[in-house]
Amino acid sequence: MKTKDFAIQQVRTIGLLSDGGTGKTSLAEAMLFDAGEITRLGSVVDGSSTMDYDPEELKRQASISASIGHLEWQKHKVFLVDTPGYPNFLTDTYAALRVIDSAIIVISTDAGVRFQTERVWRWAEQRHLPRLLFLNKMDHDRASFAQNLEALTKAFQEIPVPVQVPVGEGAGFRGVIDLIEGKAYIYSDDSSGKFTVEEVPAEQASLVEEYREKLIERIAESDDTLLEKYLGEGELSEDEVRSGLRKAVLQGMIVPVLLGSATRNIGIQPVLDFIVAALPSPLDRPPVEGKALQGEETVTRNPSPEEPFSALVFKTQSDPYAGKLTIFRVFSGKLSSDSSLYNATKQERERIGQIFFLQGKQQVPVGEIGPGDIAAVAKLKVTTTGDTLTDEKAPLLFAPIEFPNAVISVAIAPKSKGDEEKLSTALARLTEEDPTVRISRDEQTKELIVSGLGELHLEVVMDRLRSKFGVDATMKTPRIPYKETIRTSAKAQGKYKKQTGGRGQYGDAWLEVEPLPRGAGFEFVDRIVGGVIPRQYIPAVEKGVREAMEEGILAGYPVVDVRVTVYDGSYHPVDSSEMAFKIAGSLGFKKAVSEANPVLLEPIVRMEVIVPDECMGDVLGDLNAKRGKVLGVEPIGSGQQMIRALVPLAEVLRYSSNLRSMTAGRGTFSMEFSHYEELPAHLMERVIAESKRESGE
């Protein structure tokens, strides 16, 4: 696309959304090819696609991050955001929903409406995005327009309305009939996208009339003026049908259904025509809102080049040549290459170098950008995904992008001992690109924990560490951070006496341990009277107790929720020292705990599990088998239920794969730490035995 000026009403910013494997990337590829932006029709299968270029995408033949493209069609500028559809890679899909003005939902005839497609439909609906449905793979065996239309109507109620019907199905699919024009577009069989416009085949005339009548009825019902004319005259002009359809699409009252085959390049130009004719420009969308940097005042920006500049960063990626690329959508104002702007999130000024439009991995230099544009710049200092870029003289702050919570964690370590720092740097870079990758260090187990959206997500993280950053790492199931506590009170003496040739060591402390309520932590009480232990040695006793608490007596886990009271003891005027009383405190604590009925505590997580109605029984039974306590179940619409439960962490470390198999990939869940509870006796014995085996006892 030539970097020339376009009026704002000539700009379209569109997301391609759906489940994985429906053909979103192939559709984007065909659009770019038919618009003349690329010279050959690339393929996801053979790795020649413009939009899927990451080595991991080529390896898996699936999109794992969003890719940006742009094209010109009928004097309009169109930006495409090709989003991932598989649940493990939804990071960029969440982000894209914040920056697109409309969505094309792609449905595959060989799979129908799957759960992930229903999810992205709901997300687009929540953001009031005008949509169109593209029924792809009409050339596949057993492709049925009627059956798929019935599935769309069932899934999305009465809102989908066909504006085309196919000419042939399966191997005989040759083109589409436009219900408004009443013309057939018959395509050549060489994937060139070339077609001839013909009359409707006689055998389909009655079918076309039937669907055309339904389309016009739906358009008339969406507008009182059109309805009055239609009821009075029984017909609408072609101009009235087109303008009425656009209005209904923008209002979300109709979602048009178009169809074709992306890989064979059939029916793609009508999609581009429809984008231009019926989907919104930035002017058709509500003004964006943000917050003032000081206070809670709402700030509004209209999509005008005359307004102060504002943009939202929705993606960050590493480029082998340009370094870190920051990708953003402009909502208002203008920005030129070699200028500066203000990062309102970080409250720092950023220097802008060359601005680019993206065509997959290709970077196309551009001098100036405005509302509706999706652009990229390289090597910004502090800017990351979710940041607001704005005019420093008139700043505002957009709401942050809400990303899904991580649902699975692994412990990770470099294979080579000297690569710890290299691993940390690489992981930090990866989290810039993918904010759903969470990095933490478990202070108790000393493990580096990487969390993500699923097992495949974490596999990609490991592969990228190796291919992008040259770090080989291993991953394993994290150790459960058990803790130890006591059930009863006990008293014990800790006495340390050591005589050598010179000065000896002497410390003597009597301690009482008592259980505290769960979550209370640790309390140290000094009840020494009469100077039986000199005041300067009391802190040493406490220090000895605290050090002993770091490794309990059952399985080496930290001791929590105890009160320790030092109430008696003795000292030697020459041999006593802080070191001796620290050791005495440690010995006394261990002895008292061993007599106070010690037990193990396990972490409990609070879970919210969303499942289809028909899977409820299986999921509830599984949670009960995992020692879970179901707190409640409530319907959340669309044939789904939300289960709230408390479950031991040890039972759900691999819950994402369990839930996927129980619900055929339709279930989702989130979890967060809740509290600690006592571990059942039979499981406690097993954990203690495993701990002794690991420590070589």
XYZ file of C-alpha atoms in Angstrom:
697
model
C 0.000 0.000 0.000
C 1.318 3.412 -0.904
C 1.809 5.640 2.135
C -0.526 8.350 0.853
C -3.151 10.346 2.673
C -6.552 8.843 3.378
C -9.525 10.626 4.908
C -10.503 9.095 8.254
C -13.761 7.784 6.797
C -11.610 5.774 4.365
C -9.789 3.871 7.136
C -10.790 0.404 8.381
C -9.122 -1.387 11.325
C -10.262 -5.005 11.442
C -9.521 -8.062 13.556
C -9.745 -11.612 12.241
C -11.107 -13.699 15.120
C -12.170 -17.299 15.740
C -10.989 -20.681 16.921
C -7.654 -22.060 15.733
C -7.538 -23.838 12.378
C -10.489 -22.034 10.777
C -8.371 -20.238 8.166
C -7.958 -16.695 9.517
C -4.361 -16.446 8.304
C -5.259 -17.887 4.886
C -8.044 -15.303 4.592
C -5.636 -12.474 5.424
C -3.176 -13.879 2.887
C -5.819 -13.957 0.139
C -6.924 -10.389 0.953
C -3.361 -9.096 0.678
C -2.849 -10.987 -2.574
C -6.081 -9.787 -4.194
C -5.291 -6.208 -3.163
C -1.885 -6.466 -4.850
C 0.094 -6.060 -1.618
C 1.890 -9.394 -2.088
C 2.797 -11.047 -5.381
C 2.070 -14.681 -4.542
C -0.600 -16.413 -2.496
C 1.314 -17.802 0.471
C 0.342 -20.926 2.375
C 0.313 -21.736 6.082
C 0.956 -25.416 5.307
C 4.139 -24.922 3.276
C 5.442 -22.059 5.451
C 5.212 -19.361 2.762
C 2.561 -17.239 4.476
C 3.237 -13.523 4.925
C 1.334 -13.348 8.208
C 2.692 -16.502 9.914
C 6.452 -16.046 9.910
C 7.659 -16.816 13.431
C 9.735 -20.068 13.500
C 7.377 -21.516 16.123
C 4.374 -20.735 13.897
C 6.034 -22.364 10.911
C 6.843 -25.425 13.028
C 3.284 -25.786 14.349
C 1.427 -24.456 11.276
C -0.646 -22.260 13.579
C -0.690 -18.622 14.671
C 0.730 -18.157 18.150
C 0.830 -14.346 18.124
C -1.023 -11.585 16.297
C 0.288 -10.481 12.930
C -0.414 -7.116 11.304
C -1.067 -6.440 7.623
C -2.366 -3.514 5.577
C -3.839 -3.027 2.140
C -5.630 -0.545 -0.099
C -8.992 -1.427 -1.610
C -11.269 0.917 -3.528
C -9.377 3.968 -2.239
C -9.690 2.788 1.363
C -6.896 1.906 3.783
C -7.492 -1.381 5.604
C -5.472 -2.675 8.567
C -5.748 -6.388 9.385
C -4.948 -7.902 12.780
C -4.718 -11.683 12.370
C -5.188 -13.074 15.884
C -4.376 -16.505 17.361
C -7.323 -18.791 18.041
C -5.912 -21.596 20.163
C -6.562 -21.156 23.926
C -2.837 -21.371 24.764
C -2.067 -18.272 22.678
C -4.843 -15.781 23.422
C -2.604 -12.985 24.728
C -2.643 -10.996 21.494
C -6.341 -11.715 20.921
C -7.228 -9.964 24.181
C -5.002 -7.040 23.218
C -6.324 -6.805 19.650
C -9.899 -6.404 20.882
C -8.853 -3.066 22.402
C -7.632 -1.588 19.118
C -9.877 -2.878 16.314
C -13.041 -1.150 15.089
C -14.740 -4.288 13.728
C -14.243 -8.040 13.494
C -14.452 -10.776 10.895
C -15.402 -14.023 12.660
C -14.156 -16.950 10.561
C -16.129 -20.215 10.661
C -14.806 -23.417 9.107
C -17.429 -25.588 7.396
C -15.633 -28.745 8.536
C -15.786 -27.795 12.229
C -18.780 -25.504 12.680
C -19.061 -23.148 15.657
C -16.577 -24.262 18.291
C -16.290 -22.991 21.837
C -13.394 -20.622 21.213
C -15.348 -19.003 18.385
C -18.275 -18.493 20.765
C -15.867 -16.867 23.242
C -14.397 -14.380 20.774
C -17.932 -13.622 19.560
C -18.897 -12.704 23.137
C -15.773 -10.619 23.589
C -16.487 -8.712 20.379
C -20.115 -8.287 21.458
C -19.047 -6.932 24.858
C -16.983 -4.289 23.084
C -19.925 -3.498 20.751
C -17.838 -4.297 17.677
C -19.665 -4.561 14.342
C -18.982 -8.008 12.871
C -19.314 -10.104 9.776
C -19.150 -13.904 9.601
C -17.034 -15.550 6.912
C -17.985 -19.161 6.249
C -14.664 -20.577 5.064
C -13.690 -23.874 3.408
C -16.848 -24.166 1.316
C -14.762 -26.383 -0.973
C -14.212 -29.069 1.685
C -15.896 -32.447 1.427
C -19.378 -32.481 2.919
C -19.411 -28.676 3.213
C -23.049 -27.702 3.678
C -24.206 -24.097 3.558
C -27.622 -24.952 5.027
C -26.234 -26.967 7.941
C -23.640 -24.335 8.814
C -26.208 -21.546 8.612
C -28.410 -23.517 11.009
C -25.433 -23.890 13.405
C -24.735 -20.141 13.216
C -28.349 -19.308 13.972
C -28.371 -21.715 16.920
C -25.116 -20.344 18.352
C -25.743 -16.642 17.752
C -29.564 -16.522 17.720
C -31.199 -14.670 14.804
C -28.477 -12.089 14.278
C -26.489 -13.807 11.418
C -28.054 -13.031 8.015
C -26.657 -14.391 4.709
C -25.870 -11.828 2.030
C -24.560 -14.562 -0.287
C -25.355 -18.147 -1.208
C -22.846 -20.571 -2.761
C -22.595 -21.778 -6.309
C -21.916 -25.443 -5.632
C -20.557 -27.015 -2.455
C -17.583 -29.229 -1.581
C -15.519 -30.165 -4.640
C -18.125 -28.438 -6.821
C -17.821 -25.035 -5.108
C -17.217 -22.466 -7.860
C -18.346 -19.101 -6.540
C -20.934 -17.003 -4.719
C -24.207 -15.307 -5.558
C -24.658 -11.760 -4.235
C -28.209 -11.516 -2.890
C -28.352 -7.723 -3.214
C -27.119 -7.541 -6.811
C -28.678 -10.839 -7.854
C -25.465 -11.754 -9.693
C -23.183 -14.808 -9.577
C -19.402 -14.502 -9.206
C -17.846 -17.568 -10.816
C -14.141 -18.086 -10.062
C -11.337 -19.667 -12.047
C -9.836 -22.791 -10.519
C -6.219 -21.560 -10.346
C -6.345 -19.584 -7.022
C -5.746 -16.365 -8.982
C -8.952 -14.810 -7.667
C -10.117 -14.070 -11.200
C -13.862 -14.311 -11.715
C -16.653 -13.597 -14.167
C -19.973 -12.001 -13.257
C -22.873 -14.074 -14.557
C -26.612 -14.420 -14.174
C -27.935 -16.551 -11.343
C -28.061 -20.221 -12.439
C -31.675 -21.153 -13.205
C -31.657 -24.049 -10.751
C -30.822 -21.654 -7.895
C -33.203 -18.836 -8.789
C -35.888 -19.802 -6.258
C -33.306 -20.312 -3.477
C -31.776 -16.892 -4.182
C -35.202 -15.264 -4.121
C -36.024 -16.938 -0.797
C -32.811 -15.754 0.905
C -33.007 -12.294 -0.695
C -36.515 -11.843 0.688
C -35.294 -12.809 4.190
C -32.366 -10.363 3.907
C -34.563 -7.443 2.867
C -37.083 -8.248 5.622
C -34.339 -8.156 8.248
C -32.951 -4.887 6.904
C -36.430 -3.335 6.868
C -37.111 -4.486 10.437
C -33.988 -2.633 11.620
C -35.273 0.794 10.464
C -38.772 2.240 10.945
C -38.683 4.283 7.718
C -37.586 1.310 5.621
C -40.122 -0.944 7.331
C -42.948 1.458 6.520
C -41.939 1.558 2.850
C -41.430 -2.207 2.662
C -44.843 -2.935 4.178
C -46.456 -0.426 1.825
C -44.663 -1.286 -1.427
C -43.258 -4.773 -0.781
C -39.785 -3.811 -2.042
C -36.750 -1.619 -1.326
C -34.348 -0.117 -3.852
C -30.798 -1.485 -4.058
C -29.456 1.764 -2.564
C -31.902 1.491 0.343
C -30.895 -2.131 0.923
C -27.196 -1.232 0.979
C -27.540 1.821 3.218
C -29.982 -0.013 5.489
C -27.641 -2.985 5.764
C -24.691 -0.769 6.688
C -26.708 0.989 9.361
C -27.908 -2.331 10.808
C -24.357 -3.730 10.831
C -22.966 -0.659 12.611
C -25.731 -0.905 15.212
C -25.045 -4.611 15.763
C -28.583 -5.595 14.702
C -27.343 -7.737 11.800
C -24.169 -9.747 11.322
C -23.839 -10.541 7.582
C -22.737 -14.026 6.526
C -20.337 -14.228 3.568
C -18.648 -17.371 2.293
C -15.758 -18.685 0.267
C -12.513 -20.615 0.266
C -9.456 -18.678 1.431
C -6.876 -21.210 0.200
C -8.472 -21.360 -3.260
C -9.066 -17.577 -3.288
C -12.786 -17.841 -3.963
C -15.138 -15.180 -2.611
C -12.429 -12.923 -1.163
C -12.976 -9.753 -3.224
C -16.635 -9.527 -2.074
C -15.370 -9.622 1.511
C -13.073 -6.683 0.756
C -15.975 -4.883 -0.944
C -18.100 -5.464 2.137
C -15.376 -4.173 4.475
C -15.351 -0.903 2.556
C -19.134 -0.659 2.176
C -20.470 -1.753 5.555
C -17.824 -1.947 8.300
C -17.013 1.153 10.386
C -14.344 3.773 10.029
C -12.996 5.376 13.241
C -15.652 8.093 12.745
C -18.391 5.470 13.127
C -17.088 4.363 16.520
C -17.643 6.146 19.854
C -14.901 8.560 20.994
C -12.279 6.863 23.189
C -12.103 7.654 26.874
C -9.213 7.766 29.316
C -8.389 9.226 32.697
C -6.563 12.413 33.519
C -3.094 11.790 34.976
C -4.129 13.627 38.112
C -7.475 12.807 39.693
C -10.353 10.729 38.340
C -11.573 13.058 35.599
C -12.610 11.313 32.364
C -10.858 12.596 29.223
C -12.424 12.052 25.784
C -10.664 11.947 22.419
C -12.431 12.120 19.055
C -10.875 10.363 16.034
C -9.573 13.560 14.500
C -6.054 14.548 13.393
C -6.749 17.929 14.996
C -7.107 16.425 18.491
C -4.096 15.828 20.797
C -2.252 12.606 19.960
C -3.265 9.407 21.764
C -2.407 5.754 21.102
C -2.459 2.406 22.905
C 0.461 -0.041 22.724
C -1.052 -3.503 22.240
C 1.947 -5.589 21.219
C 5.710 -5.732 21.712
C 7.968 -8.037 19.722
C 11.658 -8.639 19.182
C 12.992 -8.117 15.694
C 16.391 -9.658 14.857
C 17.471 -6.488 13.042
C 15.478 -3.567 14.456
C 15.497 -4.745 18.090
C 12.366 -4.231 20.190
C 9.344 -3.224 18.100
C 6.480 -1.357 19.787
C 3.158 -1.742 17.938
C 0.291 0.652 18.665
C -3.094 1.893 17.429
C -3.609 5.625 16.972
C -6.944 6.939 18.284
C -6.479 10.681 17.816
C -4.013 13.265 16.530
C -1.029 12.823 14.237
C 2.514 11.558 14.722
C 5.518 12.048 12.455
C 8.729 10.093 12.188
C 11.708 11.589 14.012
C 9.622 13.316 16.691
C 8.840 12.732 20.361
C 5.825 11.889 22.506
C 4.926 11.140 26.098
C 4.424 7.743 27.718
C 1.613 8.606 30.154
C 1.789 5.188 31.857
C 5.477 5.500 32.738
C 5.336 9.330 32.758
C 8.469 9.588 30.631
C 9.221 11.187 27.277
C 10.080 8.884 24.362
C 11.999 9.715 21.211
C 10.329 8.411 18.031
C 12.540 7.420 15.107
C 11.232 5.958 11.869
C 7.569 4.910 11.928
C 6.565 1.732 10.080
C 3.471 0.002 8.803
C 3.811 -3.778 9.129
C 3.171 -6.407 6.480
C 3.829 -9.532 8.516
C 7.512 -9.231 9.375
C 8.163 -6.665 6.619
C 8.459 -3.048 7.785
C 7.217 -0.320 5.444
C 8.509 3.185 6.345
C 5.871 5.894 6.637
C 6.236 9.597 7.311
C 3.078 10.394 9.294
C 0.220 8.462 10.891
C -3.240 9.389 12.174
C -6.472 8.010 13.678
C -7.197 4.367 12.870
C -3.612 3.575 11.866
C -1.708 0.645 13.337
C 2.014 1.376 13.288
C 5.308 0.323 14.836
C 8.461 2.032 16.069
C 11.741 0.505 17.187
C 13.897 0.846 20.295
C 11.664 2.818 22.657
C 13.325 2.999 26.082
C 10.596 2.359 28.623
C 7.431 1.594 26.659
C 5.808 -1.836 27.026
C 2.527 -3.502 26.077
C -0.512 -1.746 27.546
C 1.121 1.683 27.804
C -0.587 4.878 26.667
C 1.335 7.142 24.274
C 0.066 10.701 24.209
C 0.708 14.400 23.788
C 2.658 15.646 26.811
C 0.771 18.950 26.795
C -2.634 17.201 26.881
C -2.046 13.755 28.386
C -4.568 11.045 29.174
C -4.268 7.473 30.398
C -6.151 4.583 28.800
C -7.326 1.683 30.952
C -4.747 -1.126 30.968
C -5.290 -4.190 28.789
C -6.742 -7.049 30.823
C -4.921 -10.281 30.028
C -6.008 -13.790 31.046
C -4.489 -15.236 34.203
C -1.873 -17.955 33.958
C -3.315 -21.418 34.651
C -0.244 -23.656 34.728
C 3.217 -23.293 36.270
C 6.526 -25.107 35.915
C 9.864 -24.843 37.647
C 12.605 -23.889 35.212
C 16.394 -24.014 35.449
C 19.249 -23.577 32.959
C 20.993 -26.767 31.857
C 24.363 -25.036 32.240
C 25.193 -23.688 35.691
C 26.641 -20.456 34.311
C 23.481 -19.516 32.385
C 21.374 -18.255 35.315
C 21.785 -14.584 34.411
C 21.344 -15.298 30.710
C 18.105 -17.165 31.495
C 16.764 -14.301 33.617
C 17.497 -11.770 30.855
C 15.840 -13.957 28.208
C 12.731 -14.489 30.339
C 12.451 -10.742 30.937
C 12.531 -10.186 27.157
C 9.885 -12.869 26.636
C 7.541 -11.281 29.175
C 7.803 -8.010 27.228
C 6.494 -9.844 24.151
C 3.950 -11.953 26.022
C 2.501 -10.413 29.209
C 0.671 -13.643 30.074
C 4.022 -15.309 30.781
C 4.557 -14.716 34.499
C 7.944 -15.134 36.180
C 8.387 -15.519 39.918
C 10.775 -17.062 42.397
C 9.434 -19.226 45.169
C 11.386 -18.055 48.199
C 10.570 -21.257 50.061
C 11.520 -23.830 47.411
C 14.133 -21.520 45.761
C 12.723 -22.475 42.363
C 12.286 -20.123 39.393
C 8.623 -20.463 38.387
C 7.284 -19.756 34.893
C 3.497 -19.608 34.499
C 1.437 -19.548 31.325
C -1.892 -20.311 29.653
C -1.286 -24.014 29.055
C 1.274 -26.748 28.469
C 1.694 -25.838 24.788
C 2.193 -22.192 25.755
C 5.056 -23.161 28.073
C 6.550 -25.464 25.429
C 6.716 -22.463 23.082
C 8.399 -20.433 25.844
C 11.070 -23.137 26.174
C 11.555 -23.353 22.403
C 11.904 -19.561 22.130
C 14.443 -19.486 24.954
C 16.530 -21.888 22.925
C 16.010 -20.503 19.402
C 15.890 -16.753 20.144
C 18.208 -16.398 23.110
C 20.432 -19.495 22.979
C 19.461 -20.686 26.477
C 18.827 -24.383 27.041
C 16.637 -24.949 30.079
C 14.793 -27.772 31.761
C 11.314 -27.618 33.203
C 9.635 -29.792 35.794
C 6.593 -29.784 38.039
C 7.135 -27.219 40.805
C 7.577 -28.430 44.350
C 4.500 -27.816 46.468
C 5.330 -25.204 49.136
C 4.094 -27.193 52.115
C 4.500 -25.755 55.577
C 4.683 -27.282 59.053
C 2.865 -26.325 62.235
C 1.842 -27.800 65.601
C -1.470 -28.912 67.064
C -0.690 -28.741 70.798
C 1.536 -26.912 73.279
C 4.816 -28.311 74.577
C 7.823 -27.256 76.656
C 11.441 -28.217 76.183
C 14.945 -27.244 77.255
C 17.565 -26.228 74.763
C 20.998 -26.498 76.306
C 24.296 -26.023 74.541
C 27.450 -26.722 76.511
C 30.881 -27.134 74.999
C 34.141 -27.215 76.886
C 37.458 -26.821 75.104
C 40.981 -26.057 76.236
C 40.222 -22.355 76.420
C 36.951 -20.530 76.873
C 33.879 -22.798 76.547
C 30.354 -22.245 75.198
C 27.275 -22.253 77.384
C 23.642 -21.405 76.652
C 20.516 -22.715 78.357
C 16.922 -21.737 77.425
C 13.545 -23.220 78.321
C 10.936 -22.687 75.603
C 7.207 -23.216 75.306
C 5.583 -23.573 71.874
C 1.866 -23.019 71.268
C -0.259 -23.180 68.109
C -1.634 -19.936 66.668
C -4.659 -19.488 64.375
C -4.053 -20.330 60.718
C -2.310 -17.476 58.953
C -1.203 -15.758 62.181
C 2.494 -16.328 61.433
C 5.032 -16.225 64.280
C 5.098 -14.615 67.695
C 8.059 -14.533 70.120
C 7.415 -13.775 73.793
C 10.056 -12.916 76.423
C 8.999 -13.942 79.943
C 12.434 -14.059 81.531
C 12.495 -12.632 85.045
C 15.242 -12.333 87.594
C 18.012 -12.199 84.976
C 18.290 -16.009 84.587
C 19.183 -15.191 80.971
C 20.889 -11.822 80.573
C 18.915 -9.324 78.482
C 21.567 -9.140 75.727
C 21.144 -12.861 74.932
C 17.338 -12.876 74.410
C 17.572 -11.685 70.757
C 20.033 -14.529 70.125
C 17.492 -17.059 71.408
C 14.861 -15.589 69.051
C 17.304 -15.698 66.156
C 18.003 -19.376 66.843
C 14.271 -20.090 66.885
C 13.681 -18.235 63.615
C 16.508 -20.106 61.877
C 15.166 -23.434 63.130
C 11.702 -22.501 61.820
C 13.048 -22.302 58.260
C 13.344 -26.085 58.145
C 10.806 -28.035 60.167
C 11.358 -31.419 61.745
C 8.880 -33.455 59.672
C 9.950 -32.849 56.085
C 12.134 -29.760 56.149
C 9.354 -27.258 55.354
C 9.046 -23.886 57.150
C 7.190 -23.847 60.456
C 4.350 -21.316 60.729
C 1.572 -20.208 63.046
C 3.368 -20.733 66.365
C 3.991 -18.688 69.482
C 7.356 -19.338 71.165
C 7.888 -18.188 74.731
C 11.265 -18.204 76.452
C 10.480 -18.411 80.172
C 13.544 -19.850 81.956
C 17.178 -20.732 81.526
C 20.654 -20.229 82.913
C 23.973 -18.764 81.869
C 27.672 -18.878 82.656
C 29.401 -15.589 83.447
C 32.408 -16.498 81.305
C 31.348 -19.133 78.739
C 27.949 -17.750 77.661
C 27.731 -15.937 74.302
C 25.191 -14.921 71.682
C 26.252 -17.890 69.552
C 25.657 -20.327 72.423
C 22.175 -18.945 73.140
C 21.282 -18.955 69.434
C 22.127 -22.658 69.286
C 20.241 -23.243 72.539
C 17.158 -21.521 71.088
C 17.323 -23.702 67.979
C 17.723 -26.928 69.959
C 14.918 -26.061 72.358
C 12.544 -25.148 69.542
C 13.137 -28.388 67.623
C 12.686 -30.487 70.749
C 9.474 -28.692 71.783
C 7.968 -28.907 68.273
C 8.644 -32.639 68.105
C 6.505 -33.045 71.245
C 3.713 -30.691 70.110
C 2.013 -32.997 67.587
C 3.541 -31.455 64.412
C 1.615 -31.651 61.124
C 2.036 -30.589 57.505
C -0.034 -27.806 55.908
C -0.818 -27.670 52.187
C -1.721 -24.638 50.045
C -5.372 -24.358 48.973
C -6.367 -22.410 45.872
C -9.678 -20.730 45.075
C -10.879 -21.779 41.607
C -13.515 -20.522 39.200
C -14.278 -23.107 36.511
C -16.549 -22.255 33.563
C -17.971 -25.292 31.775
C -20.798 -26.134 29.357
C -23.985 -27.409 31.023
C -23.495 -30.925 29.667
C -20.033 -31.236 31.276
C -21.092 -30.132 34.750
C -21.387 -33.600 36.260
C -17.976 -34.770 35.079
C -16.232 -31.621 36.282
C -17.922 -31.610 39.696
C -17.094 -35.293 40.167
C -13.469 -34.621 39.235
C -13.188 -31.702 41.670
C -14.582 -33.863 44.463
C -12.074 -36.594 43.591
C -9.348 -33.965 43.897
C -10.410 -33.263 47.502
C -12.084 -30.036 46.401
C -14.842 -28.227 48.291
C -17.461 -26.831 45.924
C -18.634 -23.451 47.215
C -21.339 -22.865 44.661
C -22.538 -23.189 41.062
C -24.275 -20.474 39.051
C -25.432 -20.161 35.431
C -23.664 -17.470 33.411
C -25.656 -17.654 30.185
C -24.974 -19.277 26.798
C -25.457 -22.760 28.268
C -22.565 -22.409 30.712
C -22.088 -22.758 34.447
C -19.482 -21.279 36.781
C -18.229 -23.550 39.558
C -16.498 -21.958 42.541
C -14.375 -24.300 44.620
C -11.469 -24.588 47.045
C -8.978 -27.236 45.959
C -5.498 -28.317 47.177
C -2.822 -26.916 44.867
C -1.122 -30.317 44.634
C -4.237 -31.705 42.916
C -4.514 -29.066 40.155
C -0.970 -28.442 38.934
C -1.986 -30.009 35.601
C -5.643 -29.055 35.706
C -5.607 -27.295 32.327
C -5.098 -30.586 30.453
C -7.616 -32.399 32.694
C -10.295 -29.792 32.043
C -9.562 -29.736 28.341
C -10.109 -33.492 28.051
C -13.309 -33.411 30.155
C -14.878 -30.563 28.173
C -13.421 -31.098 24.683
C -11.525 -27.830 25.070
C -14.624 -25.805 25.994
C -13.877 -25.299 29.687
C -11.845 -22.467 31.179
C -10.681 -21.739 34.695
C -8.749 -19.355 36.888
C -7.209 -19.887 40.303
C -5.493 -17.935 43.031
C -3.964 -18.804 46.390
C -6.486 -18.855 49.226
C -5.031 -20.302 52.448
C -3.278 -23.270 54.075
C -5.019 -26.330 55.502
C -3.819 -29.417 57.334
C -2.728 -32.231 55.032
C -4.564 -35.545 55.597
C -2.510 -38.096 57.542
C -2.108 -40.670 54.748
C -0.842 -37.989 52.366
C 1.396 -36.498 55.050
C 3.209 -39.818 55.412
C 3.838 -39.915 51.668
C 5.191 -36.325 51.541
C 7.490 -36.990 54.531
C 8.793 -40.177 52.894
C 9.450 -38.365 49.592
C 11.249 -35.568 51.425
C 13.528 -38.030 53.222
C 14.238 -39.838 49.973
C 15.189 -36.569 48.227
C 17.469 -35.548 51.082
C 19.145 -38.991 51.092
C 18.100 -39.929 54.596
